[in-house]
Short mmCIF file of C-alpha atoms in Angstrom, two decimals:
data_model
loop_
_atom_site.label_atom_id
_atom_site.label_comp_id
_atom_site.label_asym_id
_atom_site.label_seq_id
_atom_site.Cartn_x
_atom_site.Cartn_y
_atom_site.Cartn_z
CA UNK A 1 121.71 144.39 116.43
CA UNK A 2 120.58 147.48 118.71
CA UNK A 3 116.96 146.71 118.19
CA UNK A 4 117.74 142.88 119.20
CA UNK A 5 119.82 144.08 122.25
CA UNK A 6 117.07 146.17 123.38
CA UNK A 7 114.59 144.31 123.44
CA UNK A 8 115.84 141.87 125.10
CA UNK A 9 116.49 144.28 127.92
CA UNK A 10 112.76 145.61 127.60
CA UNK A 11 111.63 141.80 127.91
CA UNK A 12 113.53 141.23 131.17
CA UNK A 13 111.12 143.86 132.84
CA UNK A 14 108.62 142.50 134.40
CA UNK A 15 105.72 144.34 133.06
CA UNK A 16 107.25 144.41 129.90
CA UNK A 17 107.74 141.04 129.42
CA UNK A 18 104.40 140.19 130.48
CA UNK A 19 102.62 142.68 128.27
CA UNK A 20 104.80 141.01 125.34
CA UNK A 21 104.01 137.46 125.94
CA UNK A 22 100.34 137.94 126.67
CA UNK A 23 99.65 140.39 123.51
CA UNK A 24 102.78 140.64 120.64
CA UNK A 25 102.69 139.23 117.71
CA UNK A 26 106.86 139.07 117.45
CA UNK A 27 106.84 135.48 117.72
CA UNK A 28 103.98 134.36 115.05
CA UNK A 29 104.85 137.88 113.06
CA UNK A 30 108.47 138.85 113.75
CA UNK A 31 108.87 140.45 110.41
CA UNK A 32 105.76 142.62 110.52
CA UNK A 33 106.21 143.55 113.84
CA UNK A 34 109.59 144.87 112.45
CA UNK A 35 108.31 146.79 109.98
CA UNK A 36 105.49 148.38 112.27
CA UNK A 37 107.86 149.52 115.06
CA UNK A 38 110.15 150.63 112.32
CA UNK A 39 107.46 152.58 110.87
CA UNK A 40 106.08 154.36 114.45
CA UNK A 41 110.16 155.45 115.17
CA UNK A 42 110.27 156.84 112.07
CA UNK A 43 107.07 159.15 113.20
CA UNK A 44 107.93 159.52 116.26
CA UNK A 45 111.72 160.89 115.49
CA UNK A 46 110.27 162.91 112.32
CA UNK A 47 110.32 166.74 112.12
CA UNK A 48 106.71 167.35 111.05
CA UNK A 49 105.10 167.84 114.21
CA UNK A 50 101.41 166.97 113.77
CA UNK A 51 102.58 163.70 112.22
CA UNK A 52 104.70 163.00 115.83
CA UNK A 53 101.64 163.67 117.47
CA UNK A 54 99.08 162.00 116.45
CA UNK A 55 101.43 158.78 116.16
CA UNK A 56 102.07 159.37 120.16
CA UNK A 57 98.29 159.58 120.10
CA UNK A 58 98.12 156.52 118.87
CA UNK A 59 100.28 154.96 119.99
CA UNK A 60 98.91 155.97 123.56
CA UNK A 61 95.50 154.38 122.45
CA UNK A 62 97.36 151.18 121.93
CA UNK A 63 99.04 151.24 125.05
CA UNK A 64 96.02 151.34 127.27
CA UNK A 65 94.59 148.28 125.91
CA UNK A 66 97.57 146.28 127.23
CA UNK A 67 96.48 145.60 130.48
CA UNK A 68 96.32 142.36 132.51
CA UNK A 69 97.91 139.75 134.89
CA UNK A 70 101.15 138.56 134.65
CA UNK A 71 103.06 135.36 136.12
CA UNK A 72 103.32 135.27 139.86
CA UNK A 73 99.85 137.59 139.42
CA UNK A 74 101.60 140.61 138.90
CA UNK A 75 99.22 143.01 137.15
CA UNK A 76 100.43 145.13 134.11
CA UNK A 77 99.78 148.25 132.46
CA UNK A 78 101.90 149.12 129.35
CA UNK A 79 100.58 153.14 130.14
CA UNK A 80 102.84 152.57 133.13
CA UNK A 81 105.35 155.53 132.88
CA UNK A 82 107.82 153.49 134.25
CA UNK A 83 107.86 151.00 132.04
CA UNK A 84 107.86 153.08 129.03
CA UNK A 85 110.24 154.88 130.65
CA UNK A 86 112.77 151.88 130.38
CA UNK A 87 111.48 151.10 126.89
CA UNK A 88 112.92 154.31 126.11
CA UNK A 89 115.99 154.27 128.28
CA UNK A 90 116.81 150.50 126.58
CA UNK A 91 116.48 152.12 123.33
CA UNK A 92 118.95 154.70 124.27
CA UNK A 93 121.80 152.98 126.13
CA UNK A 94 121.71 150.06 123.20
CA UNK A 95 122.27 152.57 120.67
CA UNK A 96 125.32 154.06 122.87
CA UNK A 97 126.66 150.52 123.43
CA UNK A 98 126.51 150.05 119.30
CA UNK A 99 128.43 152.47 118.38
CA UNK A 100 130.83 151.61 120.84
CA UNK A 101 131.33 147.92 120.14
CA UNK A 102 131.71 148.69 116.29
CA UNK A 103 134.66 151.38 116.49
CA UNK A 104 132.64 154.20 116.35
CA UNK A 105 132.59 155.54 120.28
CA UNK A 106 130.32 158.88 120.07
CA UNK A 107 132.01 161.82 122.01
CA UNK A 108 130.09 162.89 125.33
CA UNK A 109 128.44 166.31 123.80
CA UNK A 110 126.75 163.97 121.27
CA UNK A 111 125.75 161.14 123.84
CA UNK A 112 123.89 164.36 125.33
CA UNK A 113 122.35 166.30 122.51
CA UNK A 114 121.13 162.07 121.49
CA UNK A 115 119.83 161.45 124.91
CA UNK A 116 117.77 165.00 124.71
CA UNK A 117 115.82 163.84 121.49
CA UNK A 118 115.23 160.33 123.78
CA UNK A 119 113.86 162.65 126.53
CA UNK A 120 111.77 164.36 123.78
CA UNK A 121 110.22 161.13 122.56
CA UNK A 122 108.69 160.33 126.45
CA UNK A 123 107.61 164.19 126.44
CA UNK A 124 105.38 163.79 123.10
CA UNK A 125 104.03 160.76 124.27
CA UNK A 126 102.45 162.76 127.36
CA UNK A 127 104.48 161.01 130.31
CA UNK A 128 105.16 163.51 132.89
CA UNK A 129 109.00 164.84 133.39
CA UNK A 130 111.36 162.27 136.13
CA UNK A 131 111.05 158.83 135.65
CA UNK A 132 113.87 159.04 133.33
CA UNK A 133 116.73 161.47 134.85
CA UNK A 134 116.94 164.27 133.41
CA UNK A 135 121.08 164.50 132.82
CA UNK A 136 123.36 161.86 131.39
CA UNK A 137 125.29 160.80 134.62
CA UNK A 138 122.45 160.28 136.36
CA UNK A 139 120.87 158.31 133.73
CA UNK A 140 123.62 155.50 133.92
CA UNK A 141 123.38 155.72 137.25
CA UNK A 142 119.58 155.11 136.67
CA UNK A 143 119.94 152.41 134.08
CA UNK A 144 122.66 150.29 136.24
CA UNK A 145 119.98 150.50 139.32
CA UNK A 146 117.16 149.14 136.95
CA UNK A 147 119.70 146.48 135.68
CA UNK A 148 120.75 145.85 139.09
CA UNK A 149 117.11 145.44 140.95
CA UNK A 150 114.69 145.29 138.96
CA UNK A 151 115.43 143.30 135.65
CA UNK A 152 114.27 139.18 135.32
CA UNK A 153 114.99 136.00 133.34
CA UNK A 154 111.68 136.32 132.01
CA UNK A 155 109.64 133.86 129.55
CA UNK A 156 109.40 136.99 127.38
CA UNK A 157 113.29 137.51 127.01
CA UNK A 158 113.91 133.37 126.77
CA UNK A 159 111.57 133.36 123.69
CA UNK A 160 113.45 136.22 122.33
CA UNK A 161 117.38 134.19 123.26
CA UNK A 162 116.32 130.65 122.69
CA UNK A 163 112.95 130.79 120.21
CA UNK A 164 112.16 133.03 118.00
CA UNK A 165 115.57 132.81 115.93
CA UNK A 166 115.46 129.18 115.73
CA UNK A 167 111.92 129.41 114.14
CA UNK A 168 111.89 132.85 112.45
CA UNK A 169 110.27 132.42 109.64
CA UNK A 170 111.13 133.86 105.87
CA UNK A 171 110.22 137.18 105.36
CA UNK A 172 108.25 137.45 101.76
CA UNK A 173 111.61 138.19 99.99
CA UNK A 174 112.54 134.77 100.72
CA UNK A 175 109.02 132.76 101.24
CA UNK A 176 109.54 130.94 97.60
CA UNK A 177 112.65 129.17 99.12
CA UNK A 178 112.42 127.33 102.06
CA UNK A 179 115.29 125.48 102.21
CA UNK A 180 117.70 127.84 101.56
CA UNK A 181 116.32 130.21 104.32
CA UNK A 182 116.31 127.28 106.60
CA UNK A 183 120.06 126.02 105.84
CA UNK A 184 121.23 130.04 106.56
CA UNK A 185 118.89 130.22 110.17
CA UNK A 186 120.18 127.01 111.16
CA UNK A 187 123.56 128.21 110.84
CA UNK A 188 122.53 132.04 111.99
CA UNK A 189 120.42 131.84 114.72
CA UNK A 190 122.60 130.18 117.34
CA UNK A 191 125.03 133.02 116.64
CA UNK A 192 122.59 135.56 117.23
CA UNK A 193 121.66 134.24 120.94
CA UNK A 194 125.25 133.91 121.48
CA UNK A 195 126.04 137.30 120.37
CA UNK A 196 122.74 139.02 122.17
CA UNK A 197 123.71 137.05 125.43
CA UNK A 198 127.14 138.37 125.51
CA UNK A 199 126.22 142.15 124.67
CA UNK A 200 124.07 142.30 127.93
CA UNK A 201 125.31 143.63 130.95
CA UNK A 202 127.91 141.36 132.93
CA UNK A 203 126.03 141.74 136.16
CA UNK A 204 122.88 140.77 134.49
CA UNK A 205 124.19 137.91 132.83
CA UNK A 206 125.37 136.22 135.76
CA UNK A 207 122.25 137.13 137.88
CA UNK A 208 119.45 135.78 135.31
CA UNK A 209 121.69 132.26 134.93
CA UNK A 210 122.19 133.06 131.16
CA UNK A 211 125.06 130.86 129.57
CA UNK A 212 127.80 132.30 128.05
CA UNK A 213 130.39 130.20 125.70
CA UNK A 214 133.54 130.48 125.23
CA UNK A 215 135.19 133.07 123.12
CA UNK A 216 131.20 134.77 122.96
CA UNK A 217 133.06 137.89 124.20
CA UNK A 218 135.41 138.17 121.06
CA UNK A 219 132.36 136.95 118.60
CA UNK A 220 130.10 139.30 119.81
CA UNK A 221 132.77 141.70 119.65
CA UNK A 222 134.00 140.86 116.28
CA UNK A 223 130.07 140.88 115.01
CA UNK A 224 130.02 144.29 116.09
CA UNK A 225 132.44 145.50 114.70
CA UNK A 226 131.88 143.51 111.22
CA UNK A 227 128.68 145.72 111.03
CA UNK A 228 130.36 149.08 112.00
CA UNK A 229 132.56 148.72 108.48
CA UNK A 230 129.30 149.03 106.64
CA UNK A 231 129.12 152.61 107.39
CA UNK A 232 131.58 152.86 104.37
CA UNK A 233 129.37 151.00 102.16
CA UNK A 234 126.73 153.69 99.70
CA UNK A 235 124.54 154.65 101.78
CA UNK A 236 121.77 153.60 99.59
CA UNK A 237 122.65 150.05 100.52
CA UNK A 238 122.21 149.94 103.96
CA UNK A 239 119.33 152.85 104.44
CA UNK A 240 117.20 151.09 106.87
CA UNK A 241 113.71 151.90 105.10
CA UNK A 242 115.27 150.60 101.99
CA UNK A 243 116.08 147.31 103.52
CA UNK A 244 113.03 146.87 105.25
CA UNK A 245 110.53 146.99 102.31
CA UNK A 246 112.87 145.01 100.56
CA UNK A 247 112.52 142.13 102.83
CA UNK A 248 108.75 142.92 102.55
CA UNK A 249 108.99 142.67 98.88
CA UNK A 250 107.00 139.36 98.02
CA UNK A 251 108.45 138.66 94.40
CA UNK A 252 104.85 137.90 92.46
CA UNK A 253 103.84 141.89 93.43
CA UNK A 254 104.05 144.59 90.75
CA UNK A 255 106.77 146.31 92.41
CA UNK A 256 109.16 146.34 89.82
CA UNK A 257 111.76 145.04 91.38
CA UNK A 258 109.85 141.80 91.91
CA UNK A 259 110.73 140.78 88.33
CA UNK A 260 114.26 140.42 89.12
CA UNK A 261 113.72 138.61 92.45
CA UNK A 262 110.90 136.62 90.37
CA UNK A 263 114.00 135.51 87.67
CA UNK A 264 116.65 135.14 90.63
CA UNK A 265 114.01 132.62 92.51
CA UNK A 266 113.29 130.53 89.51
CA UNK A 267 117.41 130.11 88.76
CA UNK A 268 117.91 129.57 92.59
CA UNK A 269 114.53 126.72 92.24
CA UNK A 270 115.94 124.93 89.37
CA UNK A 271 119.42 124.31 90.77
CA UNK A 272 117.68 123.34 93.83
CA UNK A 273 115.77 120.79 91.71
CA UNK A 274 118.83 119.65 89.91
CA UNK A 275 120.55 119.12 93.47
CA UNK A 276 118.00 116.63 94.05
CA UNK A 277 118.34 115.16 91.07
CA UNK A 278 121.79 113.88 91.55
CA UNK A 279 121.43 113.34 95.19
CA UNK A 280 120.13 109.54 95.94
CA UNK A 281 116.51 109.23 97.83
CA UNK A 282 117.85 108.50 101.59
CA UNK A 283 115.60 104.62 102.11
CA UNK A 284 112.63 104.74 102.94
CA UNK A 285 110.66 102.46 105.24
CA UNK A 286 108.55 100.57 104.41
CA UNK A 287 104.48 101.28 105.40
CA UNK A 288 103.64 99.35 108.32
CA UNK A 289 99.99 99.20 108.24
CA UNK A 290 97.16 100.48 105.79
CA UNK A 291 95.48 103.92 106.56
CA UNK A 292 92.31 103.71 108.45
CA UNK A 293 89.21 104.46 106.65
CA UNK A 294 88.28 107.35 108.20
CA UNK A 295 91.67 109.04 107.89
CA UNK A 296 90.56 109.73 103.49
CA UNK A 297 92.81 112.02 101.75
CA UNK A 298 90.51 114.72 101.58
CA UNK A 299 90.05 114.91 105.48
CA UNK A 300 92.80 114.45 106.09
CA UNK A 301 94.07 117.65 103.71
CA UNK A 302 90.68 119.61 105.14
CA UNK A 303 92.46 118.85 108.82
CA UNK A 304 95.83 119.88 107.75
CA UNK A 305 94.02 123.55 106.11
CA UNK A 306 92.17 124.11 109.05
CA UNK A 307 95.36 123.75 111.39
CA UNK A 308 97.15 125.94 109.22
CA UNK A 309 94.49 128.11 108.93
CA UNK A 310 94.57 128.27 112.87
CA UNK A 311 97.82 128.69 113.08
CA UNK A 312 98.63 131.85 110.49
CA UNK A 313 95.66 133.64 110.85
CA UNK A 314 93.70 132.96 114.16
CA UNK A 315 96.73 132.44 116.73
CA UNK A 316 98.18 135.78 115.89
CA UNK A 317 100.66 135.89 119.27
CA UNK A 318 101.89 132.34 118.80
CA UNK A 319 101.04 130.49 121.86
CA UNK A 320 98.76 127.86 120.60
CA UNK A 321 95.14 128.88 121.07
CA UNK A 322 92.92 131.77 120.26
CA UNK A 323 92.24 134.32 123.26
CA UNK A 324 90.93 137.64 123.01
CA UNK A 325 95.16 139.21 122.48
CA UNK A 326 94.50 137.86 119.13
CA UNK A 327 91.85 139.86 117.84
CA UNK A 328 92.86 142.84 119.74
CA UNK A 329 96.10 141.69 117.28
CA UNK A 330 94.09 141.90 113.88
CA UNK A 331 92.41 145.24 115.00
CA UNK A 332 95.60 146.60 115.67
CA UNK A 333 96.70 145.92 112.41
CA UNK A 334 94.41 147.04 110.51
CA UNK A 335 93.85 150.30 112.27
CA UNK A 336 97.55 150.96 111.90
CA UNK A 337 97.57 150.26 108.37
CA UNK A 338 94.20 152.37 107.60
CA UNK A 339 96.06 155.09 109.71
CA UNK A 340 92.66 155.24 111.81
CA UNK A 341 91.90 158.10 114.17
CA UNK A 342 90.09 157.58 117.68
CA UNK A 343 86.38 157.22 117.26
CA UNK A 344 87.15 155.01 113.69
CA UNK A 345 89.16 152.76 115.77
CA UNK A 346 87.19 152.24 118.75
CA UNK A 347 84.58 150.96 116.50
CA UNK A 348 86.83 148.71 114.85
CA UNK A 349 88.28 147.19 118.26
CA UNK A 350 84.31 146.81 119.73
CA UNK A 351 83.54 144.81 116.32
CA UNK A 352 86.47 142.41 117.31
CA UNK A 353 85.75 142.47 120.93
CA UNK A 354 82.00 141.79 120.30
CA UNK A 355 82.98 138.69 117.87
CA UNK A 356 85.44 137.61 120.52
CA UNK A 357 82.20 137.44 122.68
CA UNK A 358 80.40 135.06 120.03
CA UNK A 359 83.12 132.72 119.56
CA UNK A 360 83.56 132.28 123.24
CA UNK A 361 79.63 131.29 123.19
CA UNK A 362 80.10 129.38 120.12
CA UNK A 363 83.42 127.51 120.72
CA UNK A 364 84.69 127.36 123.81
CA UNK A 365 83.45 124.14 124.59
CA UNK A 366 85.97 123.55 128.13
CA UNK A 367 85.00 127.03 129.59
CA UNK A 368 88.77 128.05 130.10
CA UNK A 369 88.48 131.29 128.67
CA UNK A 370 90.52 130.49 125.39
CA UNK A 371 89.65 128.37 122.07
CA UNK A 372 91.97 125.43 120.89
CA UNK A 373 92.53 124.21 117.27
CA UNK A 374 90.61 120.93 118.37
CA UNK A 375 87.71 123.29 119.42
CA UNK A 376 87.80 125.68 116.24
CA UNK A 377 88.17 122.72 114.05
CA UNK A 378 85.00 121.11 115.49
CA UNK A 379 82.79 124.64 115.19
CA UNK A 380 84.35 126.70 112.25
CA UNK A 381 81.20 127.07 110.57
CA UNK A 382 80.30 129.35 113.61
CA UNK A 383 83.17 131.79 112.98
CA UNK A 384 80.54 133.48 110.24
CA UNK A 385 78.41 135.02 112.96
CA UNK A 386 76.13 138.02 113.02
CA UNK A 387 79.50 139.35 114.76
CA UNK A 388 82.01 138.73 112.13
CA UNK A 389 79.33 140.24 109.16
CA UNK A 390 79.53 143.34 111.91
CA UNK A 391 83.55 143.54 111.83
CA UNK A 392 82.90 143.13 107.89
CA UNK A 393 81.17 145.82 107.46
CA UNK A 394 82.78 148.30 110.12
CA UNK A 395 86.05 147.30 108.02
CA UNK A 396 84.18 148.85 104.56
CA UNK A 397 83.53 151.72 106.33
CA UNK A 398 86.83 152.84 107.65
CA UNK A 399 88.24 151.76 103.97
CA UNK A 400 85.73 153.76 102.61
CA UNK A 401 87.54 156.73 103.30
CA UNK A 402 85.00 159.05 101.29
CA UNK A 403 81.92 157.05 102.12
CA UNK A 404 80.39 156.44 98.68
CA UNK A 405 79.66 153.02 99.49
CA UNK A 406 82.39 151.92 96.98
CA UNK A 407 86.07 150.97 97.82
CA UNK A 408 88.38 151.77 94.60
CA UNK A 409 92.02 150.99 93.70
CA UNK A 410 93.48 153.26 96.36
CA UNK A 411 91.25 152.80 99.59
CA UNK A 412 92.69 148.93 98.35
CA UNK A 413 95.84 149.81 98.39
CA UNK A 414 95.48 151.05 102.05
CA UNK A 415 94.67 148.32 103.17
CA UNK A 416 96.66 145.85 101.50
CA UNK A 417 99.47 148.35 100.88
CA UNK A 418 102.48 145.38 101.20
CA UNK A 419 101.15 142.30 100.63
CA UNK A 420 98.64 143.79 97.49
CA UNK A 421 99.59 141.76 94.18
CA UNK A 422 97.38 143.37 91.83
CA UNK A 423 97.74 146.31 89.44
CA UNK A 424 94.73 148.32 90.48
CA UNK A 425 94.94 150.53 87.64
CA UNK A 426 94.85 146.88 85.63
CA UNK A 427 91.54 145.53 83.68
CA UNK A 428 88.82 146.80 85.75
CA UNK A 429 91.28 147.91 88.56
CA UNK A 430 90.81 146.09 92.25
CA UNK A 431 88.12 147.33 93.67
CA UNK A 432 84.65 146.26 96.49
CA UNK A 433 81.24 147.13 96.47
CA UNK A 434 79.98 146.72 100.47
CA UNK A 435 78.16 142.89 99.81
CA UNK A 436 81.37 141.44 97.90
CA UNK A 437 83.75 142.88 100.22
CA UNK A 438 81.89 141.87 103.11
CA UNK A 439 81.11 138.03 101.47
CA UNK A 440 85.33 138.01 100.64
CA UNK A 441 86.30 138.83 104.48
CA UNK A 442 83.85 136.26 105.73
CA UNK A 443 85.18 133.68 103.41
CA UNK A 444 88.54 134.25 104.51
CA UNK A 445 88.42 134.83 108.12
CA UNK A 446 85.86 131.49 108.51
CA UNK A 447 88.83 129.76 106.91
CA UNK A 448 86.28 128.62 103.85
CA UNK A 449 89.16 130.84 101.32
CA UNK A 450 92.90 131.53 101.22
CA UNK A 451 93.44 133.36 98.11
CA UNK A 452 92.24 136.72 98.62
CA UNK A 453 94.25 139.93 99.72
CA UNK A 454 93.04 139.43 103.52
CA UNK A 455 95.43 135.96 103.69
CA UNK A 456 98.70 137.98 102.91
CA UNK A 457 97.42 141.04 105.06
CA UNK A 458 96.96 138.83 108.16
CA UNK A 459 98.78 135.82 107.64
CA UNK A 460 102.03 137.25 106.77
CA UNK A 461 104.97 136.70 109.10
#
């Protein structure tokens, strides 16, 4: 609830909010974008040193791609040290405000040592000292100002309110059933905006225009507090990491665990099935004209891959086309998974960027800069470019982490470390030579194959 509360505050800023809604994937990907931010705070808060560095390294890289043009033509820079500054500072004060709202106020010697280790975080990351204060009074003097002046109703933080819980989709612990995660977020998700809505500041809330109903105070207080009991629950229970790959946990992988969610998903199925059973068919009307010729079952099933196809893989921030934040999406996946350093993922990100170039050429038949579904699904054979057989084989090489020309059973599971559903130590173990790794990408990412390790790895939500 923290997380949620904060970064809704990080979307009201400005440059923020622009840098979210031009290039995150928290709307198409909400659950791996969890599990990725999850996984750089646990670096950056570690005690081994090198590791905090180099992820602040990273991190850095990462940061100075996200540059552009906002609405109203304000430009953005996420290497702004102000706004990272109130990433930071959001972080902080939403943490404070948690453990207040769920009965567990933290005494004022704590609040500083806590805000220290914040301060520490901005140091690693290179920022210079004084764009966050550097006591605890004057930092809620600084936060109120921010609040006060310089904090929007932005399209980034209405997504976040009023979207992306109404259409958050199941994470791969509950992907085999549908309805049942769509019966709880129906009855979830409006309480979630209410509650986030409420937790805000006062003064912000009436400034932006955002709606508050009646009695939200007392839920949001209540919801609070409901989650500051669990503190008494085993702490095994509610250890964040542990929850998180949980929810990660599809239940055909060989974790072993997946054999109990694979027996709890077939009971839950089957008294789905019977619930249908003994429910009467609502009537249905009756067809009004014959289908056209043209529409034939297979194009019509071709059409409805190739949107999908668009719309999981391709469209990786969610807004409805496929612009260059996309790619720059799937390079920053996979270098964070592979763990890459500099010069391995510069080359990675110029592959993408030069394929970006050839499907502008090849596709973009309007000249506005972007590619629709309508135009991909009239071109898709041009997807498997000289460019994409380059980002093919720059992949193998940064896989290949001992360059023998040969990726085995662990440079795999790298790469497809929590979506991989094979036993690489199994018959023949998982494993690529350079032409049928380069042949599988290629079938996937022109859209020609859905069943290999790359769908999971870039299609997962």
């Amino acid at each position: 609830m923290a997380m949620i509360r904060a970064t809704v505050l990080e979307a009201a800023h400005p440059a923020i909010g622009a840098a979210l809604i031009e290039n995150s994937t928290f709307v198409a990907h909400p659950w791996r974008r969890l599990r990725n931010t999850f996984l750089s705070m646990q670096r950056m808060v570690g005690a081994d040193d090198e590791m905090r560095e180099r992820e602040a390294a990273r991190l850095n890289r990462m940061h100075a791609r996200l540059k552009g043009t906002g609405p109203g033509n304000r430009p953005y820079d996420a290497m702004d040290p102000s706004a990272r500054a109130w990433v930071v500072a959001a972080l902080f004060e939403s943490s404070v405000t948690m453990f207040r709202l769920s009965g567990q106020p933290l005494e004022q010697s704590f609040m500083e040592e806590l805000y220290a280790e914040f301060l520490a975080v901005l140091a690693t990351m290179g920022d210079e000292p004084g764009y966050l204060p550097g006591t605890l009074p004057e930092f809620w003097r600084y936060f109120d100002k921010v609040v006060e002046e310089e904090l929007e109703n932005t399209e980034a933080m209405r997504v976040i309110l009023y979207k992306l819980f109404d259409h958050l989709p199941a994470p791969p612990l509950l992907s085999g059933l549908p309805t049942l995660w769509a019966t709880g977020r129906a009855l979830a998700a409006p309480l979630v905006g209410v509650v986030a809505v409420a937790s805000l500041p006062e003064s912000f809330r009436r400034r932006a225009g955002l709606p508050e109903m009646p009695g939200a105070q007392t839920l949001m207080q209540g919801a609070y507090f409901a989650v500051g009991l669990t503190r008494f629950l085993p702490a095994s229970w509610i250890d964040p990491e542990y929850l998180i790959n949980l929810l990660a946990l599809s239940p055909d992988s060989d974790d072993p665990r997946a054999r109990t969610l694979a027996a709890l998903h077939s009971r839950m199925r089957r008294a789905g099935a019977l619930l249908r059973l003994i429910t009467p068919f609502p009537a249905q009307p009756e067809p009004t004209a014959a289908t056209p010729p043209s529409a034939s079952p297979s194009a019509s099933a071709h059409r409805k891959d190739t949107e999908e196809f668009f719309r999981e893989v391709l469209d990786q921030t969610g807004n409805g086309s496929l612009d260059w934040p996309d790619l720059a999406a799937m390079a920053r996946e996979l270098s964070s998974r592979l763990d890459l350093d500099e010069p391995e993922e510069t080359r990675l990100y110029q592959a993408f960027a030069d394929w970006w170039r050839e499907l502008q050429a090849a596709l973009d038949t309007d000249g506005d800069g972007s590619i629709s579904a309508e135009e991909y699904a009239a071109a898709a054979p041009s997807l498997a470019g000289p460019a994409l057989i380059r980002v093919a084989e720059v992949l193998f090489d940064v896989t290949d982490k001992d360059g023998n020309q040969h990726i085995d059973a662990d440079e795999c599971r790298t790469l497809f470390r929590t979506a991989f559903r094979r036993d690489p130590a199994g018959a023949g173990g998982a494993t690529y030579t350079r032409s049928a790794f380069v042949k599988e990408f290629l079938a996937f990412m022109s859209g020609r194959q859905r069943t290999t390790p790359f769908d999971p790895l870039l299609a997962e939500a």
